[in-house]
PDB file of C-alpha atoms and ligand atoms in Angstrom:
ATOM      1  CA  MET A 590      49.592  87.846  76.367  1.00  0.00           C
ATOM      2  CA  ALA A 591      47.903  89.992  73.749  1.00  0.00           C
ATOM      3  CA  VAL A 592      47.573  87.316  71.075  1.00  0.00           C
ATOM      4  CA  GLU A 593      44.089  86.982  69.534  1.00  0.00           C
ATOM      5  CA  LYS A 594      42.151  83.727  69.352  1.00  0.00           C
ATOM      6  CA  TRP A 595      41.924  82.849  65.666  1.00  0.00           C
ATOM      7  CA  MET A 596      41.202  79.120  65.606  1.00  0.00           C
ATOM      8  CA  ASP A 597      39.989  76.406  67.926  1.00  0.00           C
ATOM      9  CA  LEU A 598      42.600  74.198  69.562  1.00  0.00           C
ATOM     10  CA  ASN A 599      40.260  73.449  72.438  1.00  0.00           C
ATOM     11  CA  GLY A 600      41.642  70.699  74.656  1.00  0.00           C
ATOM     12  CA  LYS A 601      44.741  69.970  72.546  1.00  0.00           C
ATOM     13  CA  VAL A 602      47.811  69.110  74.640  1.00  0.00           C
ATOM     14  CA  VAL A 603      51.005  70.462  73.121  1.00  0.00           C
ATOM     15  CA  ILE A 604      54.616  70.228  74.321  1.00  0.00           C
ATOM     16  CA  VAL A 605      56.803  73.154  73.248  1.00  0.00           C
ATOM     17  CA  THR A 606      60.522  72.644  73.793  1.00  0.00           C
ATOM     18  CA  GLY A 607      62.473  75.861  74.290  1.00  0.00           C
ATOM     19  CA  GLY A 608      59.140  77.592  74.937  1.00  0.00           C
ATOM     20  CA  SER A 609      60.449  80.116  77.438  1.00  0.00           C
ATOM     21  CA  GLN A 610      61.763  82.714  75.009  1.00  0.00           C
ATOM     22  CA  GLY A 611      62.058  83.758  71.360  1.00  0.00           C
ATOM     23  CA  ILE A 612      59.929  81.937  68.796  1.00  0.00           C
ATOM     24  CA  GLY A 613      58.932  79.334  71.392  1.00  0.00           C
ATOM     25  CA  GLU A 614      57.470  81.959  73.718  1.00  0.00           C
ATOM     26  CA  HIS A 615      55.284  83.298  70.891  1.00  0.00           C
ATOM     27  CA  VAL A 616      54.205  79.769  70.001  1.00  0.00           C
ATOM     28  CA  VAL A 617      53.149  79.154  73.612  1.00  0.00           C
ATOM     29  CA  GLN A 618      51.174  82.425  73.687  1.00  0.00           C
ATOM     30  CA  ASN A 619      49.453  81.615  70.396  1.00  0.00           C
ATOM     31  CA  LEU A 620      48.530  78.081  71.457  1.00  0.00           C
ATOM     32  CA  ARG A 621      47.141  79.355  74.768  1.00  0.00           C
ATOM     33  CA  ALA A 622      45.124  82.088  73.035  1.00  0.00           C
ATOM     34  CA  ASN A 623      43.503  79.292  71.028  1.00  0.00           C
ATOM     35  CA  ASN A 624      42.714  77.233  74.145  1.00  0.00           C
ATOM     36  CA  ALA A 625      45.362  74.532  73.900  1.00  0.00           C
ATOM     37  CA  PHE A 626      47.073  73.253  77.052  1.00  0.00           C
ATOM     38  CA  VAL A 627      50.826  73.710  76.847  1.00  0.00           C
ATOM     39  CA  VAL A 628      53.773  71.974  78.479  1.00  0.00           C
ATOM     40  CA  VAL A 629      56.880  74.151  78.230  1.00  0.00           C
ATOM     41  CA  ALA A 630      60.080  72.084  78.328  1.00  0.00           C
ATOM     42  CA  ASP A 631      63.080  74.347  78.708  1.00  0.00           C
ATOM     43  CA  LEU A 632      66.268  74.837  80.688  1.00  0.00           C
ATOM     44  CA  ARG A 633      64.744  77.858  82.381  1.00  0.00           C
ATOM     45  CA  ILE A 634      61.272  79.040  83.322  1.00  0.00           C
ATOM     46  CA  ASN A 635      59.498  82.077  81.841  1.00  0.00           C
ATOM     47  CA  GLU A 636      58.122  84.012  84.838  1.00  0.00           C
ATOM     48  CA  ASN A 637      55.243  85.374  82.707  1.00  0.00           C
ATOM     49  CA  PHE A 638      53.835  81.871  82.342  1.00  0.00           C
ATOM     50  CA  ILE A 639      53.644  81.019  86.065  1.00  0.00           C
ATOM     51  CA  GLU A 640      50.134  82.429  86.654  1.00  0.00           C
ATOM     52  CA  ASP A 641      48.585  80.607  83.694  1.00  0.00           C
ATOM     53  CA  LYS A 642      47.048  77.327  84.857  1.00  0.00           C
ATOM     54  CA  GLY A 643      47.012  76.077  81.253  1.00  0.00           C
ATOM     55  CA  ILE A 644      50.798  76.067  81.152  1.00  0.00           C
ATOM     56  CA  VAL A 645      52.950  73.459  82.890  1.00  0.00           C
ATOM     57  CA  PHE A 646      56.696  74.048  83.047  1.00  0.00           C
ATOM     58  CA  VAL A 647      59.076  71.079  83.014  1.00  0.00           C
ATOM     59  CA  LYS A 648      62.773  71.746  83.461  1.00  0.00           C
ATOM     60  CA  CYS A 649      64.309  69.785  80.647  1.00  0.00           C
ATOM     61  CA  ASN A 650      67.542  69.554  78.714  1.00  0.00           C
ATOM     62  CA  VAL A 651      66.337  68.100  75.421  1.00  0.00           C
ATOM     63  CA  ALA A 652      69.745  66.503  74.868  1.00  0.00           C
ATOM     64  CA  LYS A 653      69.387  64.394  78.036  1.00  0.00           C
ATOM     65  CA  LYS A 654      67.267  61.274  77.662  1.00  0.00           C
ATOM     66  CA  SER A 655      66.179  61.080  81.315  1.00  0.00           C
ATOM     67  CA  ASP A 656      64.950  64.701  81.180  1.00  0.00           C
ATOM     68  CA  VAL A 657      63.016  64.016  77.986  1.00  0.00           C
ATOM     69  CA  GLU A 658      61.422  60.893  79.452  1.00  0.00           C
ATOM     70  CA  ASN A 659      60.405  62.941  82.490  1.00  0.00           C
ATOM     71  CA  MET A 660      58.866  65.588  80.172  1.00  0.00           C
ATOM     72  CA  VAL A 661      56.637  62.923  78.619  1.00  0.00           C
ATOM     73  CA  LYS A 662      55.812  61.356  82.006  1.00  0.00           C
ATOM     74  CA  VAL A 663      54.734  64.694  83.475  1.00  0.00           C
ATOM     75  CA  THR A 664      52.562  65.425  80.412  1.00  0.00           C
ATOM     76  CA  ILE A 665      50.843  62.028  80.439  1.00  0.00           C
ATOM     77  CA  GLU A 666      50.280  62.114  84.206  1.00  0.00           C
ATOM     78  CA  LYS A 667      48.682  65.559  83.938  1.00  0.00           C
ATOM     79  CA  TYR A 668      46.692  65.255  80.690  1.00  0.00           C
ATOM     80  CA  GLY A 669      46.677  61.565  79.672  1.00  0.00           C
ATOM     81  CA  LYS A 670      47.675  62.334  76.054  1.00  0.00           C
ATOM     82  CA  ILE A 671      50.000  64.337  73.790  1.00  0.00           C
ATOM     83  CA  ASP A 672      48.411  65.846  70.690  1.00  0.00           C
ATOM     84  CA  ALA A 673      51.535  67.604  69.426  1.00  0.00           C
ATOM     85  CA  ILE A 674      55.123  68.466  70.166  1.00  0.00           C
ATOM     86  CA  VAL A 675      56.915  71.503  68.789  1.00  0.00           C
ATOM     87  CA  ASN A 676      60.619  70.624  68.641  1.00  0.00           C
ATOM     88  CA  ASN A 677      61.695  74.247  68.890  1.00  0.00           C
ATOM     89  CA  ALA A 678      64.663  74.244  71.323  1.00  0.00           C
ATOM     90  CA  GLY A 679      67.730  75.067  69.285  1.00  0.00           C
ATOM     91  CA  VAL A 680      71.130  76.735  69.531  1.00  0.00           C
ATOM     92  CA  SER A 681      73.477  78.438  67.113  1.00  0.00           C
ATOM     93  CA  ARG A 682      77.105  79.568  67.065  1.00  0.00           C
ATOM     94  CA  PRO A 683      78.179  81.320  63.860  1.00  0.00           C
ATOM     95  CA  ARG A 684      81.500  79.698  62.907  1.00  0.00           C
ATOM     96  CA  MET A 685      83.711  79.504  59.801  1.00  0.00           C
ATOM     97  CA  LEU A 686      85.048  76.171  58.624  1.00  0.00           C
ATOM     98  CA  VAL A 687      88.473  77.856  58.420  1.00  0.00           C
ATOM     99  CA  ASP A 688      89.303  81.365  59.691  1.00  0.00           C
ATOM    100  CA  TYR A 689      90.757  82.504  56.384  1.00  0.00           C
ATOM    101  CA  TYR A 690      90.796  86.159  57.550  1.00  0.00           C
ATOM    102  CA  GLY A 691      93.275  85.049  60.207  1.00  0.00           C
ATOM    103  CA  GLN A 692      92.106  87.573  62.810  1.00  0.00           C
ATOM    104  CA  LYS A 693      89.611  85.800  65.051  1.00  0.00           C
ATOM    105  CA  PRO A 694      90.430  82.120  65.519  1.00  0.00           C
ATOM    106  CA  GLU A 695      87.665  81.931  68.124  1.00  0.00           C
ATOM    107  CA  TYR A 696      85.172  82.038  65.226  1.00  0.00           C
ATOM    108  CA  GLU A 697      86.627  78.935  63.597  1.00  0.00           C
ATOM    109  CA  LEU A 698      84.589  75.759  64.112  1.00  0.00           C
ATOM    110  CA  THR A 699      85.792  73.574  67.015  1.00  0.00           C
ATOM    111  CA  GLU A 700      84.835  70.162  68.272  1.00  0.00           C
ATOM    112  CA  ASP A 701      83.062  71.824  71.185  1.00  0.00           C
ATOM    113  CA  ASP A 702      80.966  73.938  68.776  1.00  0.00           C
ATOM    114  CA  LEU A 703      80.055  70.864  66.767  1.00  0.00           C
ATOM    115  CA  ASP A 704      79.048  68.880  69.874  1.00  0.00           C
ATOM    116  CA  PHE A 705      77.060  71.811  71.293  1.00  0.00           C
ATOM    117  CA  MET A 706      74.963  72.348  68.160  1.00  0.00           C
ATOM    118  CA  TYR A 707      74.614  68.634  67.360  1.00  0.00           C
ATOM    119  CA  ASN A 708      73.473  67.764  70.891  1.00  0.00           C
ATOM    120  CA  VAL A 709      70.626  70.246  71.085  1.00  0.00           C
ATOM    121  CA  ASN A 710      69.570  70.627  67.448  1.00  0.00           C
ATOM    122  CA  GLN A 711      69.822  67.012  66.334  1.00  0.00           C
ATOM    123  CA  LYS A 712      70.096  64.637  69.282  1.00  0.00           C
ATOM    124  CA  GLY A 713      67.557  66.687  71.242  1.00  0.00           C
ATOM    125  CA  VAL A 714      65.038  66.555  68.399  1.00  0.00           C
ATOM    126  CA  VAL A 715      65.494  62.792  68.009  1.00  0.00           C
ATOM    127  CA  LEU A 716      65.128  62.072  71.747  1.00  0.00           C
ATOM    128  CA  CYS A 717      61.992  64.218  72.026  1.00  0.00           C
ATOM    129  CA  ALA A 718      60.371  62.821  68.883  1.00  0.00           C
ATOM    130  CA  GLN A 719      61.143  59.246  69.940  1.00  0.00           C
ATOM    131  CA  ALA A 720      59.737  59.606  73.463  1.00  0.00           C
ATOM    132  CA  VAL A 721      56.604  61.377  72.239  1.00  0.00           C
ATOM    133  CA  ALA A 722      56.050  59.036  69.267  1.00  0.00           C
ATOM    134  CA  ARG A 723      55.825  56.074  71.667  1.00  0.00           C
ATOM    135  CA  GLU A 724      52.724  57.700  73.203  1.00  0.00           C
ATOM    136  CA  MET A 725      51.315  58.875  69.867  1.00  0.00           C
ATOM    137  CA  ILE A 726      51.543  55.364  68.408  1.00  0.00           C
ATOM    138  CA  LYS A 727      49.406  54.103  71.308  1.00  0.00           C
ATOM    139  CA  GLN A 728      46.937  56.952  70.703  1.00  0.00           C
ATOM    140  CA  LYS A 729      47.002  56.515  66.915  1.00  0.00           C
ATOM    141  CA  SER A 730      47.186  60.285  66.522  1.00  0.00           C
ATOM    142  CA  GLY A 731      49.580  63.186  66.896  1.00  0.00           C
ATOM    143  CA  VAL A 732      51.664  65.867  65.217  1.00  0.00           C
ATOM    144  CA  ILE A 733      55.430  66.343  65.482  1.00  0.00           C
ATOM    145  CA  ILE A 734      56.564  69.797  64.364  1.00  0.00           C
ATOM    146  CA  ASN A 735      60.300  70.304  63.857  1.00  0.00           C
ATOM    147  CA  LEU A 736      61.959  73.728  63.674  1.00  0.00           C
ATOM    148  CA  SER A 737      64.385  73.583  60.796  1.00  0.00           C
ATOM    149  CA  SER A 738      65.706  76.754  59.132  1.00  0.00           C
ATOM    150  CA  GLN A 739      66.304  78.125  55.659  1.00  0.00           C
ATOM    151  CA  ALA A 740      69.976  77.690  56.632  1.00  0.00           C
ATOM    152  CA  GLY A 741      69.328  73.949  56.628  1.00  0.00           C
ATOM    153  CA  ILE A 742      67.685  73.975  53.225  1.00  0.00           C
ATOM    154  CA  HIS A 743      70.102  76.253  51.337  1.00  0.00           C
ATOM    155  CA  GLY A 744      73.221  76.494  53.545  1.00  0.00           C
ATOM    156  CA  SER A 745      74.301  79.684  55.278  1.00  0.00           C
ATOM    157  CA  LYS A 746      77.710  81.360  55.033  1.00  0.00           C
ATOM    158  CA  GLY A 747      79.381  81.319  58.446  1.00  0.00           C
ATOM    159  CA  GLN A 748      76.876  78.813  59.807  1.00  0.00           C
ATOM    160  CA  SER A 749      77.810  75.493  58.253  1.00  0.00           C
ATOM    161  CA  ALA A 750      77.537  73.413  61.434  1.00  0.00           C
ATOM    162  CA  TYR A 751      74.200  74.993  62.346  1.00  0.00           C
ATOM    163  CA  SER A 752      73.007  74.533  58.741  1.00  0.00           C
ATOM    164  CA  GLY A 753      73.987  70.873  58.890  1.00  0.00           C
ATOM    165  CA  THR A 754      71.949  70.252  62.020  1.00  0.00           C
ATOM    166  CA  LYS A 755      68.920  71.961  60.463  1.00  0.00           C
ATOM    167  CA  ALA A 756      69.318  69.965  57.236  1.00  0.00           C
ATOM    168  CA  ALA A 757      69.271  66.845  59.398  1.00  0.00           C
ATOM    169  CA  VAL A 758      66.049  68.030  61.026  1.00  0.00           C
ATOM    170  CA  HIS A 759      64.520  68.397  57.545  1.00  0.00           C
ATOM    171  CA  SER A 760      65.553  64.814  56.734  1.00  0.00           C
ATOM    172  CA  TYR A 761      64.159  63.499  60.019  1.00  0.00           C
ATOM    173  CA  THR A 762      60.856  65.149  59.149  1.00  0.00           C
ATOM    174  CA  MET A 763      60.606  63.366  55.809  1.00  0.00           C
ATOM    175  CA  ALA A 764      61.770  59.994  57.188  1.00  0.00           C
ATOM    176  CA  TRP A 765      59.578  60.016  60.304  1.00  0.00           C
ATOM    177  CA  ALA A 766      56.534  60.966  58.247  1.00  0.00           C
ATOM    178  CA  LYS A 767      57.132  57.784  56.239  1.00  0.00           C
ATOM    179  CA  GLU A 768      57.496  55.680  59.396  1.00  0.00           C
ATOM    180  CA  LEU A 769      54.641  57.168  61.409  1.00  0.00           C
ATOM    181  CA  GLY A 770      51.954  57.970  58.831  1.00  0.00           C
ATOM    182  CA  GLN A 771      50.449  54.489  59.310  1.00  0.00           C
ATOM    183  CA  PHE A 772      49.685  55.494  62.919  1.00  0.00           C
ATOM    184  CA  ASN A 773      47.916  58.718  61.903  1.00  0.00           C
ATOM    185  CA  ILE A 774      50.897  60.754  63.104  1.00  0.00           C
ATOM    186  CA  ARG A 775      51.950  63.742  61.008  1.00  0.00           C
ATOM    187  CA  VAL A 776      55.506  65.112  60.992  1.00  0.00           C
ATOM    188  CA  VAL A 777      56.019  68.617  59.606  1.00  0.00           C
ATOM    189  CA  GLY A 778      59.010  70.955  59.453  1.00  0.00           C
ATOM    190  CA  VAL A 779      58.977  74.735  59.670  1.00  0.00           C
ATOM    191  CA  ALA A 780      61.861  76.687  58.142  1.00  0.00           C
ATOM    192  CA  PRO A 781      62.047  80.388  59.024  1.00  0.00           C
ATOM    193  CA  ASP A 782      64.792  82.698  57.801  1.00  0.00           C
ATOM    194  CA  VAL A 783      65.378  86.308  58.910  1.00  0.00           C
ATOM    195  CA  ASN A 784      63.018  87.268  61.726  1.00  0.00           C
ATOM    196  CA  GLU A 785      62.532  89.919  64.354  1.00  0.00           C
ATOM    197  CA  ARG A 786      65.456  89.570  66.757  1.00  0.00           C
ATOM    198  CA  THR A 787      65.304  86.789  69.338  1.00  0.00           C
ATOM    199  CA  PRO A 788      67.864  86.100  72.092  1.00  0.00           C
ATOM    200  CA  MET A 789      69.462  83.586  69.689  1.00  0.00           C
ATOM    201  CA  ASN A 790      70.268  86.500  67.391  1.00  0.00           C
ATOM    202  CA  ASN A 791      71.848  88.684  70.057  1.00  0.00           C
ATOM    203  CA  ASP A 792      74.619  91.265  69.504  1.00  0.00           C
ATOM    204  CA  ALA A 793      77.396  88.724  70.110  1.00  0.00           C
ATOM    205  CA  ALA A 794      75.898  86.368  67.515  1.00  0.00           C
ATOM    206  CA  PHE A 795      75.557  89.246  65.032  1.00  0.00           C
ATOM    207  CA  GLU A 796      79.177  90.217  65.589  1.00  0.00           C
ATOM    208  CA  ALA A 797      80.350  86.645  65.040  1.00  0.00           C
ATOM    209  CA  LEU A 798      78.193  86.266  61.943  1.00  0.00           C
ATOM    210  CA  ALA A 799      79.432  89.566  60.492  1.00  0.00           C
ATOM    211  CA  TYR A 800      83.043  88.412  60.937  1.00  0.00           C
ATOM    212  CA  THR A 801      82.403  85.050  59.316  1.00  0.00           C
ATOM    213  CA  ARG A 802      80.743  86.791  56.359  1.00  0.00           C
ATOM    214  CA  GLY A 803      83.267  89.598  56.058  1.00  0.00           C
ATOM    215  CA  THR A 804      80.593  92.269  56.606  1.00  0.00           C
ATOM    216  CA  ASP A 805      80.553  95.302  58.919  1.00  0.00           C
ATOM    217  CA  PRO A 806      79.301  94.258  62.406  1.00  0.00           C
ATOM    218  CA  LYS A 807      78.201  97.847  63.124  1.00  0.00           C
ATOM    219  CA  ASN A 808      75.959  97.929  60.086  1.00  0.00           C
ATOM    220  CA  THR A 809      72.827  96.219  61.386  1.00  0.00           C
ATOM    221  CA  THR A 810      70.442  98.203  59.172  1.00  0.00           C
ATOM    222  CA  ASP A 811      70.251  95.652  56.380  1.00  0.00           C
ATOM    223  CA  ASP A 812      68.246  96.647  53.337  1.00  0.00           C
ATOM    224  CA  TYR A 813      65.906  93.677  53.442  1.00  0.00           C
ATOM    225  CA  THR A 814      64.263  94.645  50.156  1.00  0.00           C
ATOM    226  CA  LYS A 815      67.417  93.363  48.438  1.00  0.00           C
ATOM    227  CA  THR A 816      67.245  89.874  49.928  1.00  0.00           C
ATOM    228  CA  ILE A 817      63.642  89.295  51.025  1.00  0.00           C
ATOM    229  CA  PRO A 818      60.923  89.571  48.357  1.00  0.00           C
ATOM    230  CA  LEU A 819      58.413  90.821  50.951  1.00  0.00           C
ATOM    231  CA  GLY A 820      60.974  93.431  52.014  1.00  0.00           C
ATOM    232  CA  ARG A 821      60.985  92.860  55.768  1.00  0.00           C
ATOM    233  CA  PRO A 822      61.975  90.300  58.412  1.00  0.00           C
ATOM    234  CA  GLY A 823      59.375  87.816  59.623  1.00  0.00           C
ATOM    235  CA  LYS A 824      57.379  88.394  62.788  1.00  0.00           C
ATOM    236  CA  LEU A 825      57.619  85.786  65.519  1.00  0.00           C
ATOM    237  CA  ASP A 826      53.811  85.763  65.641  1.00  0.00           C
ATOM    238  CA  GLU A 827      53.729  84.813  61.954  1.00  0.00           C
ATOM    239  CA  VAL A 828      55.856  81.746  62.699  1.00  0.00           C
ATOM    240  CA  ALA A 829      53.624  81.010  65.707  1.00  0.00           C
ATOM    241  CA  ASP A 830      50.473  81.261  63.548  1.00  0.00           C
ATOM    242  CA  LEU A 831      51.872  78.679  61.126  1.00  0.00           C
ATOM    243  CA  ILE A 832      52.700  76.333  63.984  1.00  0.00           C
ATOM    244  CA  ALA A 833      49.239  76.724  65.551  1.00  0.00           C
ATOM    245  CA  TYR A 834      47.725  75.857  62.158  1.00  0.00           C
ATOM    246  CA  LEU A 835      49.957  72.775  61.887  1.00  0.00           C
ATOM    247  CA  VAL A 836      48.874  71.655  65.371  1.00  0.00           C
ATOM    248  CA  SER A 837      45.228  72.001  64.325  1.00  0.00           C
ATOM    249  CA  ASP A 838      43.121  69.418  62.503  1.00  0.00           C
ATOM    250  CA  HIS A 839      42.782  71.913  59.628  1.00  0.00           C
ATOM    251  CA  SER A 840      46.245  70.799  58.460  1.00  0.00           C
ATOM    252  CA  SER A 841      45.284  67.107  58.556  1.00  0.00           C
ATOM    253  CA  TYR A 842      46.785  66.222  55.137  1.00  0.00           C
ATOM    254  CA  ILE A 843      50.155  67.946  55.609  1.00  0.00           C
ATOM    255  CA  THR A 844      53.037  65.661  56.527  1.00  0.00           C
ATOM    256  CA  GLY A 845      56.599  64.852  55.425  1.00  0.00           C
ATOM    257  CA  THR A 846      57.431  68.356  54.286  1.00  0.00           C
ATOM    258  CA  THR A 847      59.199  71.434  55.606  1.00  0.00           C
ATOM    259  CA  ILE A 848      57.307  74.664  55.111  1.00  0.00           C
ATOM    260  CA  ASN A 849      59.297  77.736  54.127  1.00  0.00           C
ATOM    261  CA  ILE A 850      58.270  80.829  56.106  1.00  0.00           C
ATOM    262  CA  SER A 851      60.768  83.379  54.888  1.00  0.00           C
ATOM    263  CA  GLY A 852      58.954  86.141  53.014  1.00  0.00           C
ATOM    264  CA  GLY A 853      59.998  84.478  49.766  1.00  0.00           C
ATOM    265  CA  LYS A 854      63.739  84.455  50.555  1.00  0.00           C
ATOM    266  CA  SER A 855      65.217  81.204  49.338  1.00  0.00           C
ATOM    267  CA  CYS A 856      68.976  81.649  49.532  1.00  0.00           C
ATOM    268  CA  ASN A 857      71.629  84.271  50.242  1.00  0.00           C
TER     269      ASN A 857
HETATM  270  N1  NAD B1448      65.214  83.247  65.307  1.00  0.00           N
HETATM  271  C1  NAD B1448      65.311  82.977  64.019  1.00  0.00           C
HETATM  272  O1  NAD B1448      65.400  83.902  63.200  1.00  0.00           O
HETATM  273  C2  NAD B1448      65.293  81.552  63.527  1.00  0.00           C
HETATM  274  C3  NAD B1448      65.399  81.299  62.160  1.00  0.00           C
HETATM  275  C4  NAD B1448      65.360  79.990  61.707  1.00  0.00           C
HETATM  276  C5  NAD B1448      65.197  78.944  62.612  1.00  0.00           C
HETATM  277  N2  NAD B1448      65.119  79.213  63.950  1.00  0.00           N
HETATM  278  C6  NAD B1448      64.957  78.081  64.877  1.00  0.00           C
HETATM  279  O2  NAD B1448      63.868  78.341  65.734  1.00  0.00           O
HETATM  280  C7  NAD B1448      64.110  77.792  67.029  1.00  0.00           C
HETATM  281  C8  NAD B1448      63.961  78.865  68.101  1.00  0.00           C
HETATM  282  O3  NAD B1448      64.912  79.888  67.838  1.00  0.00           O
HETATM  283  P1  NAD B1448      64.949  81.231  68.705  1.00  0.00           P
HETATM  284  O4  NAD B1448      65.571  82.272  67.857  1.00  0.00           O
HETATM  285  O5  NAD B1448      63.608  81.486  69.308  1.00  0.00           O
HETATM  286  O6  NAD B1448      65.998  80.793  69.835  1.00  0.00           O
HETATM  287  P2  NAD B1448      66.228  81.417  71.307  1.00  0.00           P
HETATM  288  O7  NAD B1448      67.663  81.230  71.617  1.00  0.00           O
HETATM  289  O8  NAD B1448      65.683  82.792  71.375  1.00  0.00           O
HETATM  290  O9  NAD B1448      65.352  80.456  72.237  1.00  0.00           O
HETATM  291  C9  NAD B1448      65.663  79.098  72.332  1.00  0.00           C
HETATM  292  C10 NAD B1448      65.029  78.491  73.568  1.00  0.00           C
HETATM  293  O10 NAD B1448      65.492  77.121  73.638  1.00  0.00           O
HETATM  294  C11 NAD B1448      65.943  76.864  74.971  1.00  0.00           C
HETATM  295  N3  NAD B1448      66.978  75.832  74.942  1.00  0.00           N
HETATM  296  C12 NAD B1448      68.259  75.940  74.480  1.00  0.00           C
HETATM  297  N4  NAD B1448      68.916  74.795  74.682  1.00  0.00           N
HETATM  298  C13 NAD B1448      68.049  73.947  75.266  1.00  0.00           C
HETATM  299  C14 NAD B1448      68.141  72.603  75.730  1.00  0.00           C
HETATM  300  N5  NAD B1448      69.285  71.902  75.642  1.00  0.00           N
HETATM  301  N6  NAD B1448      67.027  72.024  76.269  1.00  0.00           N
HETATM  302  C15 NAD B1448      65.878  72.721  76.385  1.00  0.00           C
HETATM  303  N7  NAD B1448      65.736  73.988  75.986  1.00  0.00           N
HETATM  304  C16 NAD B1448      66.808  74.593  75.433  1.00  0.00           C
HETATM  305  C17 NAD B1448      66.464  78.202  75.481  1.00  0.00           C
HETATM  306  O11 NAD B1448      66.499  78.238  76.911  1.00  0.00           O
HETATM  307  C18 NAD B1448      65.448  79.168  74.879  1.00  0.00           C
HETATM  308  O12 NAD B1448      64.315  79.345  75.716  1.00  0.00           O
HETATM  309  C19 NAD B1448      65.509  77.178  66.980  1.00  0.00           C
HETATM  310  O13 NAD B1448      65.412  75.795  66.722  1.00  0.00           O
HETATM  311  C20 NAD B1448      66.152  77.895  65.807  1.00  0.00           C
HETATM  312  O14 NAD B1448      67.180  77.157  65.240  1.00  0.00           O
HETATM  313  C21 NAD B1448      65.171  80.488  64.426  1.00  0.00           C
END
């Protein structure tokens, strides 16, 4: 964990869903570097976190209510409060509405694809926010941070079902901020776009996405200067820095909005 301390989150208790890899892993590292206690709720453990006494791992499928209730129970039993949750666990399957190329029907959207993405990206976010908000209302404080995506704000070719789930997350953020503001609970969305590769963006996902977009799957050297004003993909640590700031009291007047972190990219 080579992340630098850059703000004080001393004593904050933060749940990070999907914290074992990708963006979530960087968020956990950043929060720990700034002295927060972290509960990682994921399907699988990250071995690098085992030695750190400030990290508790809870095996949790965010789409299963009993698992989510257990995640909250474990956190309250250990720390007595929840200052923030980062609803980061998410899944994606690039799929076309209709395979109009007629060559790879496996990349046409199925009911199973819809259920898979809906369950984790939408139902999972609702179950986690609901279970955590019950505690935060009692505390009269808390922050709920939802990982949306630029795909959810602008739509993404070959990713309509994923985009839909992330648009829903953006709507939940605005609606829950209106419901929970009276309890001093903030709800904020974070919408990244193209980033350093994570396991979500593995070779198979790139191949599927290239097919759905009619581009060459072998050409992975995109000229980002054409699509991203800052000319490069985002770093996972940059997303993690934003989330650490949103967990902190320095962001105390930010709620009901989704923050674009995309190097200025706003649509394809
Ligand atoms: N990577 C990007 O470029 C990017 C861009 C925009 C938005 N996002 C969003 O950021 C979040 C993280 O993306 P990532 O690229 O780090 O993904 P990832 O696939 O690398 O990691 C996701 C993590 O979530 C966990 N997870 C999956 N299903 C789960 C479930 N049912 N219950 C609990 N945990 C589960 C996985 O085990 C994994 O640790 C997602 O919500 C994604 O939609 C990512």
